[in-house]
Amino acid sequence: MARVSVVVLISGRGSNMASLLAAAAANELSSARIVAVIANRPDAAGLRTAAAHGVPTAVVDHRQFAGRDEFDRALREAIDAFAPDLVLLAGFMRILGESFVRHYHGRLLNIHPSLLPSFPGLHTHRRALAEGVRIHGCTVHFVTPDLDHGPVVAQAAVPVLDDDDEITLAARVLAQEHRIYPLAVRWFAEGRLRVEDGRVRLATAQASDAALIAPQTDAARVGAS
Ligand code: GRF
């Protein structure tokens, strides 16, 4: 299978990037290889993690550019120097312009810490708690010019517990982010993702009627097999 080169964009901690590197090391990404990690902040902690794994890193500091177009152009040049087949936004905290997004059409994925289309934007866990939702989660999607929008590749749902705060809920969601992003990359590398009418079709998906019911009380378990 042809190698799929992947560039990962980060802004900070980089735990999703680290989970992708771990998955690659465990041979769980099919033919996908992470060829570079690029940050928009020189102090992004994830840069050190990437370097420790022997992955080339680069910084395109948004503060060095007069405007978004100039930044987008420089970022695009830095990315394209690695000729990637796939670009991953992994905690990348800059909004990218329309021409950038179009340039990577069909090969730009993002991970977002909510079950989109609920809670696009920032502070998703705080907003989920404020709304009192019982189920929250994360989404991997193809990127379109609209913020946190685009064909959904994978989602993972977690229960919101009565005593959750932003920190406990974020941790529960993050653990699932670390599962579904590598999965999505593997499917991409295997050529199994097809976008049709704005929806992702996953070739050879297993049918499943599994449901997460929250809260889990005895009554919620009635009828569960
Ligand atoms: C994650 O929750 C991701 O979904 C969001 O930003 C956070 C980044 O975390 N877009 P990390 O840098 O991957 O640890």
PDB file of C-alpha atoms and ligand atoms in Angstrom:
ATOM      1  CA  MET A   1       0.000   0.000   0.000  1.00  0.00           C
ATOM      2  CA  ALA A   2       1.356   3.449  -0.933  1.00  0.00           C
ATOM      3  CA  ARG A   3       2.684   5.446   1.970  1.00  0.00           C
ATOM      4  CA  VAL A   4       0.395   8.240   3.176  1.00  0.00           C
ATOM      5  CA  SER A   5       2.406  11.208   4.441  1.00  0.00           C
ATOM      6  CA  VAL A   6       0.822  13.112   7.291  1.00  0.00           C
ATOM      7  CA  VAL A   7       1.618  16.599   8.626  1.00  0.00           C
ATOM      8  CA  VAL A   8       0.174  17.434  12.058  1.00  0.00           C
ATOM      9  CA  LEU A   9      -0.560  21.023  13.116  1.00  0.00           C
ATOM     10  CA  ILE A  10      -0.576  21.864  16.826  1.00  0.00           C
ATOM     11  CA  SER A  11      -0.688  24.920  19.091  1.00  0.00           C
ATOM     12  CA  GLY A  12       0.055  23.557  22.550  1.00  0.00           C
ATOM     13  CA  ARG A  13       0.206  20.381  24.586  1.00  0.00           C
ATOM     14  CA  GLY A  14      -0.085  18.015  21.640  1.00  0.00           C
ATOM     15  CA  SER A  15      -1.618  15.014  23.369  1.00  0.00           C
ATOM     16  CA  ASN A  16      -3.604  14.093  20.251  1.00  0.00           C
ATOM     17  CA  MET A  17      -0.423  14.316  18.218  1.00  0.00           C
ATOM     18  CA  ALA A  18       1.293  12.085  20.794  1.00  0.00           C
ATOM     19  CA  SER A  19      -1.510   9.531  20.516  1.00  0.00           C
ATOM     20  CA  LEU A  20      -1.049   9.530  16.737  1.00  0.00           C
ATOM     21  CA  LEU A  21       2.702   8.993  17.121  1.00  0.00           C
ATOM     22  CA  ALA A  22       2.031   6.145  19.539  1.00  0.00           C
ATOM     23  CA  ALA A  23      -0.445   4.589  17.118  1.00  0.00           C
ATOM     24  CA  ALA A  24       2.086   4.890  14.290  1.00  0.00           C
ATOM     25  CA  ALA A  25       4.753   3.233  16.440  1.00  0.00           C
ATOM     26  CA  ALA A  26       2.320   0.406  17.231  1.00  0.00           C
ATOM     27  CA  ASN A  27       1.610  -0.041  13.516  1.00  0.00           C
ATOM     28  CA  GLU A  28      -1.998   1.004  13.914  1.00  0.00           C
ATOM     29  CA  LEU A  29      -2.097   3.682  11.209  1.00  0.00           C
ATOM     30  CA  SER A  30      -1.854   1.353   8.226  1.00  0.00           C
ATOM     31  CA  SER A  31       0.481   3.030   5.714  1.00  0.00           C
ATOM     32  CA  ALA A  32       0.232   6.518   7.278  1.00  0.00           C
ATOM     33  CA  ARG A  33       3.492   8.078   8.464  1.00  0.00           C
ATOM     34  CA  ILE A  34       3.793  11.326  10.389  1.00  0.00           C
ATOM     35  CA  VAL A  35       6.415  13.239   8.454  1.00  0.00           C
ATOM     36  CA  ALA A  36       6.292  16.567  10.304  1.00  0.00           C
ATOM     37  CA  VAL A  37       4.704  18.476  13.162  1.00  0.00           C
ATOM     38  CA  ILE A  38       4.174  22.210  12.703  1.00  0.00           C
ATOM     39  CA  ALA A  39       3.156  24.667  15.432  1.00  0.00           C
ATOM     40  CA  ASN A  40       2.045  28.278  15.298  1.00  0.00           C
ATOM     41  CA  ARG A  41       3.703  28.913  18.664  1.00  0.00           C
ATOM     42  CA  PRO A  42       7.394  28.350  19.373  1.00  0.00           C
ATOM     43  CA  ASP A  43       6.556  27.357  22.971  1.00  0.00           C
ATOM     44  CA  ALA A  44       4.068  24.620  22.012  1.00  0.00           C
ATOM     45  CA  ALA A  45       4.967  21.749  24.350  1.00  0.00           C
ATOM     46  CA  GLY A  46       4.072  19.188  21.694  1.00  0.00           C
ATOM     47  CA  LEU A  47       7.068  20.258  19.624  1.00  0.00           C
ATOM     48  CA  ARG A  48       9.374  18.680  22.203  1.00  0.00           C
ATOM     49  CA  THR A  49       7.366  15.464  22.188  1.00  0.00           C
ATOM     50  CA  ALA A  50       7.582  15.292  18.395  1.00  0.00           C
ATOM     51  CA  ALA A  51      11.319  15.971  18.403  1.00  0.00           C
ATOM     52  CA  ALA A  52      11.810  13.270  21.047  1.00  0.00           C
ATOM     53  CA  HIS A  53      10.165  10.848  18.604  1.00  0.00           C
ATOM     54  CA  GLY A  54      12.551  11.945  15.867  1.00  0.00           C
ATOM     55  CA  VAL A  55       9.819  13.702  13.890  1.00  0.00           C
ATOM     56  CA  PRO A  56      10.872  16.898  12.063  1.00  0.00           C
ATOM     57  CA  THR A  57       9.257  20.024  13.488  1.00  0.00           C
ATOM     58  CA  ALA A  58       8.719  23.569  12.271  1.00  0.00           C
ATOM     59  CA  VAL A  59       7.228  26.757  13.675  1.00  0.00           C
ATOM     60  CA  VAL A  60       5.212  29.311  11.739  1.00  0.00           C
ATOM     61  CA  ASP A  61       4.573  31.936  14.387  1.00  0.00           C
ATOM     62  CA  HIS A  62       1.336  33.762  13.589  1.00  0.00           C
ATOM     63  CA  ARG A  63       2.562  36.820  15.499  1.00  0.00           C
ATOM     64  CA  GLN A  64       5.223  37.397  12.838  1.00  0.00           C
ATOM     65  CA  PHE A  65       2.671  38.098  10.119  1.00  0.00           C
ATOM     66  CA  ALA A  66       0.718  41.212   9.294  1.00  0.00           C
ATOM     67  CA  GLY A  67      -2.553  39.384   8.735  1.00  0.00           C
ATOM     68  CA  ARG A  68      -4.267  36.083   8.312  1.00  0.00           C
ATOM     69  CA  ASP A  69      -3.616  35.786   4.580  1.00  0.00           C
ATOM     70  CA  GLU A  70       0.129  36.187   5.049  1.00  0.00           C
ATOM     71  CA  PHE A  71       0.128  33.652   7.887  1.00  0.00           C
ATOM     72  CA  ASP A  72      -1.963  31.174   5.897  1.00  0.00           C
ATOM     73  CA  ARG A  73       0.406  31.483   2.941  1.00  0.00           C
ATOM     74  CA  ALA A  74       3.518  30.884   5.066  1.00  0.00           C
ATOM     75  CA  LEU A  75       1.870  27.960   6.825  1.00  0.00           C
ATOM     76  CA  ARG A  76       0.883  26.438   3.523  1.00  0.00           C
ATOM     77  CA  GLU A  77       4.465  26.696   2.244  1.00  0.00           C
ATOM     78  CA  ALA A  78       5.808  25.073   5.401  1.00  0.00           C
ATOM     79  CA  ILE A  79       3.293  22.233   5.098  1.00  0.00           C
ATOM     80  CA  ASP A  80       3.749  21.680   1.380  1.00  0.00           C
ATOM     81  CA  ALA A  81       7.519  21.375   1.831  1.00  0.00           C
ATOM     82  CA  PHE A  82       6.641  17.913   3.222  1.00  0.00           C
ATOM     83  CA  ALA A  83       4.260  17.085   0.337  1.00  0.00           C
ATOM     84  CA  PRO A  84       1.626  15.571   2.614  1.00  0.00           C
ATOM     85  CA  ASP A  85      -1.318  13.435   1.518  1.00  0.00           C
ATOM     86  CA  LEU A  86      -3.130  14.340   4.722  1.00  0.00           C
ATOM     87  CA  VAL A  87      -2.998  17.327   7.100  1.00  0.00           C
ATOM     88  CA  LEU A  88      -4.325  17.010  10.645  1.00  0.00           C
ATOM     89  CA  LEU A  89      -5.430  19.836  12.902  1.00  0.00           C
ATOM     90  CA  ALA A  90      -4.749  18.561  16.405  1.00  0.00           C
ATOM     91  CA  GLY A  91      -5.458  21.311  18.884  1.00  0.00           C
ATOM     92  CA  PHE A  92      -4.501  23.933  16.312  1.00  0.00           C
ATOM     93  CA  MET A  93      -5.981  27.160  17.647  1.00  0.00           C
ATOM     94  CA  ARG A  94      -5.962  29.416  14.582  1.00  0.00           C
ATOM     95  CA  ILE A  95      -8.851  29.920  12.219  1.00  0.00           C
ATOM     96  CA  LEU A  96      -7.753  29.128   8.687  1.00  0.00           C
ATOM     97  CA  GLY A  97      -8.918  31.100   5.672  1.00  0.00           C
ATOM     98  CA  GLU A  98     -11.046  29.811   2.855  1.00  0.00           C
ATOM     99  CA  SER A  99      -8.279  29.516   0.247  1.00  0.00           C
ATOM    100  CA  PHE A 100      -6.108  27.552   2.701  1.00  0.00           C
ATOM    101  CA  VAL A 101      -8.962  25.170   3.406  1.00  0.00           C
ATOM    102  CA  ARG A 102      -9.754  24.754  -0.303  1.00  0.00           C
ATOM    103  CA  HIS A 103      -6.094  24.000  -1.081  1.00  0.00           C
ATOM    104  CA  TYR A 104      -6.318  20.964   1.241  1.00  0.00           C
ATOM    105  CA  HIS A 105      -9.796  19.934   0.166  1.00  0.00           C
ATOM    106  CA  GLY A 106     -10.424  16.282   0.993  1.00  0.00           C
ATOM    107  CA  ARG A 107      -7.163  15.903   2.926  1.00  0.00           C
ATOM    108  CA  LEU A 108      -7.614  18.166   5.940  1.00  0.00           C
ATOM    109  CA  LEU A 109      -9.071  16.697   9.144  1.00  0.00           C
ATOM    110  CA  ASN A 110      -9.824  18.285  12.507  1.00  0.00           C
ATOM    111  CA  ILE A 111     -10.643  16.905  15.933  1.00  0.00           C
ATOM    112  CA  HIS A 112     -13.152  18.840  17.994  1.00  0.00           C
ATOM    113  CA  PRO A 113     -14.083  18.206  21.638  1.00  0.00           C
ATOM    114  CA  SER A 114     -17.859  17.980  21.223  1.00  0.00           C
ATOM    115  CA  LEU A 115     -20.436  15.988  19.362  1.00  0.00           C
ATOM    116  CA  LEU A 116     -20.774  18.338  16.397  1.00  0.00           C
ATOM    117  CA  PRO A 117     -22.911  20.123  15.350  1.00  0.00           C
ATOM    118  CA  SER A 118     -23.414  20.803  19.065  1.00  0.00           C
ATOM    119  CA  PHE A 119     -20.954  23.213  20.639  1.00  0.00           C
ATOM    120  CA  PRO A 120     -18.682  24.418  17.844  1.00  0.00           C
ATOM    121  CA  GLY A 121     -16.021  26.902  18.983  1.00  0.00           C
ATOM    122  CA  LEU A 122     -14.358  27.198  22.373  1.00  0.00           C
ATOM    123  CA  HIS A 123     -15.133  26.044  25.941  1.00  0.00           C
ATOM    124  CA  THR A 124     -17.138  23.059  24.761  1.00  0.00           C
ATOM    125  CA  HIS A 125     -17.039  21.188  28.097  1.00  0.00           C
ATOM    126  CA  ARG A 126     -18.144  24.224  30.088  1.00  0.00           C
ATOM    127  CA  ARG A 127     -21.012  24.810  27.678  1.00  0.00           C
ATOM    128  CA  ALA A 128     -22.065  21.143  27.719  1.00  0.00           C
ATOM    129  CA  LEU A 129     -22.211  21.256  31.526  1.00  0.00           C
ATOM    130  CA  ALA A 130     -24.147  24.529  31.468  1.00  0.00           C
ATOM    131  CA  GLU A 131     -26.707  23.028  29.082  1.00  0.00           C
ATOM    132  CA  GLY A 132     -27.043  19.947  31.265  1.00  0.00           C
ATOM    133  CA  VAL A 133     -26.579  17.502  28.410  1.00  0.00           C
ATOM    134  CA  ARG A 134     -26.269  13.871  29.481  1.00  0.00           C
ATOM    135  CA  ILE A 135     -24.060  12.800  26.623  1.00  0.00           C
ATOM    136  CA  HIS A 136     -21.025  14.663  25.302  1.00  0.00           C
ATOM    137  CA  GLY A 137     -18.063  13.612  23.201  1.00  0.00           C
ATOM    138  CA  CYS A 138     -15.730  14.366  20.335  1.00  0.00           C
ATOM    139  CA  THR A 139     -15.745  14.468  16.560  1.00  0.00           C
ATOM    140  CA  VAL A 140     -13.232  13.956  13.758  1.00  0.00           C
ATOM    141  CA  HIS A 141     -14.344  15.726  10.606  1.00  0.00           C
ATOM    142  CA  PHE A 142     -13.131  16.936   7.239  1.00  0.00           C
ATOM    143  CA  VAL A 143     -12.545  20.678   7.388  1.00  0.00           C
ATOM    144  CA  THR A 144     -14.637  23.146   5.390  1.00  0.00           C
ATOM    145  CA  PRO A 145     -14.332  26.935   5.454  1.00  0.00           C
ATOM    146  CA  ASP A 146     -16.967  27.063   8.226  1.00  0.00           C
ATOM    147  CA  LEU A 147     -15.560  26.766  11.746  1.00  0.00           C
ATOM    148  CA  ASP A 148     -15.868  23.271  13.270  1.00  0.00           C
ATOM    149  CA  HIS A 149     -17.987  22.084  10.405  1.00  0.00           C
ATOM    150  CA  GLY A 150     -17.615  19.463   7.710  1.00  0.00           C
ATOM    151  CA  PRO A 151     -18.291  15.821   6.861  1.00  0.00           C
ATOM    152  CA  VAL A 152     -18.065  13.772  10.047  1.00  0.00           C
ATOM    153  CA  VAL A 153     -15.649  10.832   9.970  1.00  0.00           C
ATOM    154  CA  ALA A 154     -15.988   9.531  13.526  1.00  0.00           C
ATOM    155  CA  GLN A 155     -17.532  10.467  16.839  1.00  0.00           C
ATOM    156  CA  ALA A 156     -17.208   9.066  20.343  1.00  0.00           C
ATOM    157  CA  ALA A 157     -19.801   9.715  23.028  1.00  0.00           C
ATOM    158  CA  VAL A 158     -19.275   9.737  26.778  1.00  0.00           C
ATOM    159  CA  PRO A 159     -21.737  10.175  29.636  1.00  0.00           C
ATOM    160  CA  VAL A 160     -21.832  13.416  31.597  1.00  0.00           C
ATOM    161  CA  LEU A 161     -21.872  12.470  35.276  1.00  0.00           C
ATOM    162  CA  ASP A 162     -23.668  14.412  38.002  1.00  0.00           C
ATOM    163  CA  ASP A 163     -20.468  15.390  39.772  1.00  0.00           C
ATOM    164  CA  ASP A 164     -18.504  16.293  36.637  1.00  0.00           C
ATOM    165  CA  ASP A 165     -16.674  19.569  36.345  1.00  0.00           C
ATOM    166  CA  GLU A 166     -14.909  20.923  33.287  1.00  0.00           C
ATOM    167  CA  ILE A 167     -11.714  19.068  34.160  1.00  0.00           C
ATOM    168  CA  THR A 168     -13.195  15.611  34.699  1.00  0.00           C
ATOM    169  CA  LEU A 169     -15.400  15.906  31.635  1.00  0.00           C
ATOM    170  CA  ALA A 170     -12.534  17.136  29.448  1.00  0.00           C
ATOM    171  CA  ALA A 171     -10.390  14.197  30.559  1.00  0.00           C
ATOM    172  CA  ARG A 172     -13.142  11.682  29.723  1.00  0.00           C
ATOM    173  CA  VAL A 173     -13.584  13.193  26.269  1.00  0.00           C
ATOM    174  CA  LEU A 174      -9.824  13.471  25.641  1.00  0.00           C
ATOM    175  CA  ALA A 175      -9.349   9.746  26.269  1.00  0.00           C
ATOM    176  CA  GLN A 176     -11.801   9.129  23.424  1.00  0.00           C
ATOM    177  CA  GLU A 177     -10.148  11.726  21.180  1.00  0.00           C
ATOM    178  CA  HIS A 178      -6.989   9.669  21.517  1.00  0.00           C
ATOM    179  CA  ARG A 179      -8.884   6.647  20.185  1.00  0.00           C
ATOM    180  CA  ILE A 180     -10.861   8.092  17.298  1.00  0.00           C
ATOM    181  CA  TYR A 181      -8.218  10.292  15.674  1.00  0.00           C
ATOM    182  CA  PRO A 182      -5.824   7.402  15.008  1.00  0.00           C
ATOM    183  CA  LEU A 183      -8.785   5.345  13.759  1.00  0.00           C
ATOM    184  CA  ALA A 184      -9.813   8.075  11.325  1.00  0.00           C
ATOM    185  CA  VAL A 185      -6.244   8.364  10.035  1.00  0.00           C
ATOM    186  CA  ARG A 186      -6.079   4.622   9.530  1.00  0.00           C
ATOM    187  CA  TRP A 187      -9.316   4.626   7.557  1.00  0.00           C
ATOM    188  CA  PHE A 188      -8.031   7.497   5.432  1.00  0.00           C
ATOM    189  CA  ALA A 189      -4.772   5.635   4.771  1.00  0.00           C
ATOM    190  CA  GLU A 190      -6.701   2.515   3.832  1.00  0.00           C
ATOM    191  CA  GLY A 191      -8.673   4.551   1.304  1.00  0.00           C
ATOM    192  CA  ARG A 192     -11.932   3.728   3.058  1.00  0.00           C
ATOM    193  CA  LEU A 193     -13.278   7.275   3.442  1.00  0.00           C
ATOM    194  CA  ARG A 194     -15.507   8.530   0.656  1.00  0.00           C
ATOM    195  CA  VAL A 195     -17.403  11.820   0.881  1.00  0.00           C
ATOM    196  CA  GLU A 196     -20.758  11.765  -0.898  1.00  0.00           C
ATOM    197  CA  ASP A 197     -23.261  14.619  -0.707  1.00  0.00           C
ATOM    198  CA  GLY A 198     -21.408  16.076   2.273  1.00  0.00           C
ATOM    199  CA  ARG A 199     -21.481  12.795   4.193  1.00  0.00           C
ATOM    200  CA  VAL A 200     -18.661  10.364   4.824  1.00  0.00           C
ATOM    201  CA  ARG A 201     -19.239   6.801   3.680  1.00  0.00           C
ATOM    202  CA  LEU A 202     -16.948   4.293   5.316  1.00  0.00           C
ATOM    203  CA  ALA A 203     -16.372   1.327   3.058  1.00  0.00           C
ATOM    204  CA  THR A 204     -16.980  -1.963   4.876  1.00  0.00           C
ATOM    205  CA  ALA A 205     -18.320  -0.419   8.076  1.00  0.00           C
ATOM    206  CA  GLN A 206     -19.779  -2.925  10.502  1.00  0.00           C
ATOM    207  CA  ALA A 207     -23.456  -2.426  11.258  1.00  0.00           C
ATOM    208  CA  SER A 208     -24.035  -1.765  14.939  1.00  0.00           C
ATOM    209  CA  ASP A 209     -26.971  -0.776  17.083  1.00  0.00           C
ATOM    210  CA  ALA A 210     -24.856  -0.079  20.156  1.00  0.00           C
ATOM    211  CA  ALA A 211     -26.233   2.823  22.186  1.00  0.00           C
ATOM    212  CA  LEU A 212     -24.887   4.857  25.066  1.00  0.00           C
ATOM    213  CA  ILE A 213     -27.658   5.726  27.497  1.00  0.00           C
ATOM    214  CA  ALA A 214     -26.850   8.242  30.196  1.00  0.00           C
ATOM    215  CA  PRO A 215     -27.411   8.403  33.058  1.00  0.00           C
ATOM    216  CA  GLN A 216     -27.114   4.663  33.611  1.00  0.00           C
ATOM    217  CA  THR A 217     -29.774   3.773  36.128  1.00  0.00           C
ATOM    218  CA  ASP A 218     -31.472   0.409  36.525  1.00  0.00           C
ATOM    219  CA  ALA A 219     -34.339   1.761  34.463  1.00  0.00           C
ATOM    220  CA  ALA A 220     -31.980   2.812  31.662  1.00  0.00           C
ATOM    221  CA  ARG A 221     -30.625  -0.721  31.603  1.00  0.00           C
ATOM    222  CA  VAL A 222     -34.080  -2.225  31.152  1.00  0.00           C
ATOM    223  CA  GLY A 223     -34.273  -3.585  27.668  1.00  0.00           C
ATOM    224  CA  ALA A 224     -30.522  -3.565  27.213  1.00  0.00           C
ATOM    225  CA  SER A 225     -29.318  -6.918  25.999  1.00  0.00           C
TER     226      SER A 225
HETATM  227  C1  GRF B   1      -8.286  18.818  22.134  1.00  0.00           C
HETATM  228  O1  GRF B   1      -9.356  18.721  23.045  1.00  0.00           O
HETATM  229  C2  GRF B   1      -8.794  19.006  20.726  1.00  0.00           C
HETATM  230  O2  GRF B   1      -9.985  18.334  20.478  1.00  0.00           O
HETATM  231  C3  GRF B   1      -9.022  20.493  20.688  1.00  0.00           C
HETATM  232  O3  GRF B   1      -7.962  21.045  21.417  1.00  0.00           O
HETATM  233  C4  GRF B   1      -7.480  20.092  22.362  1.00  0.00           C
HETATM  234  C5  GRF B   1      -6.035  19.914  22.061  1.00  0.00           C
HETATM  235  O4  GRF B   1      -5.401  19.051  22.959  1.00  0.00           O
HETATM  236  N1  GRF B   1      -9.168  20.956  19.337  1.00  0.00           N
HETATM  237  P1  GRF B   1      -3.966  18.453  22.613  1.00  0.00           P
HETATM  238  O5  GRF B   1      -3.072  19.631  22.250  1.00  0.00           O
HETATM  239  O6  GRF B   1      -4.117  17.479  21.492  1.00  0.00           O
HETATM  240  O7  GRF B   1      -3.519  17.818  23.891  1.00  0.00           O
END
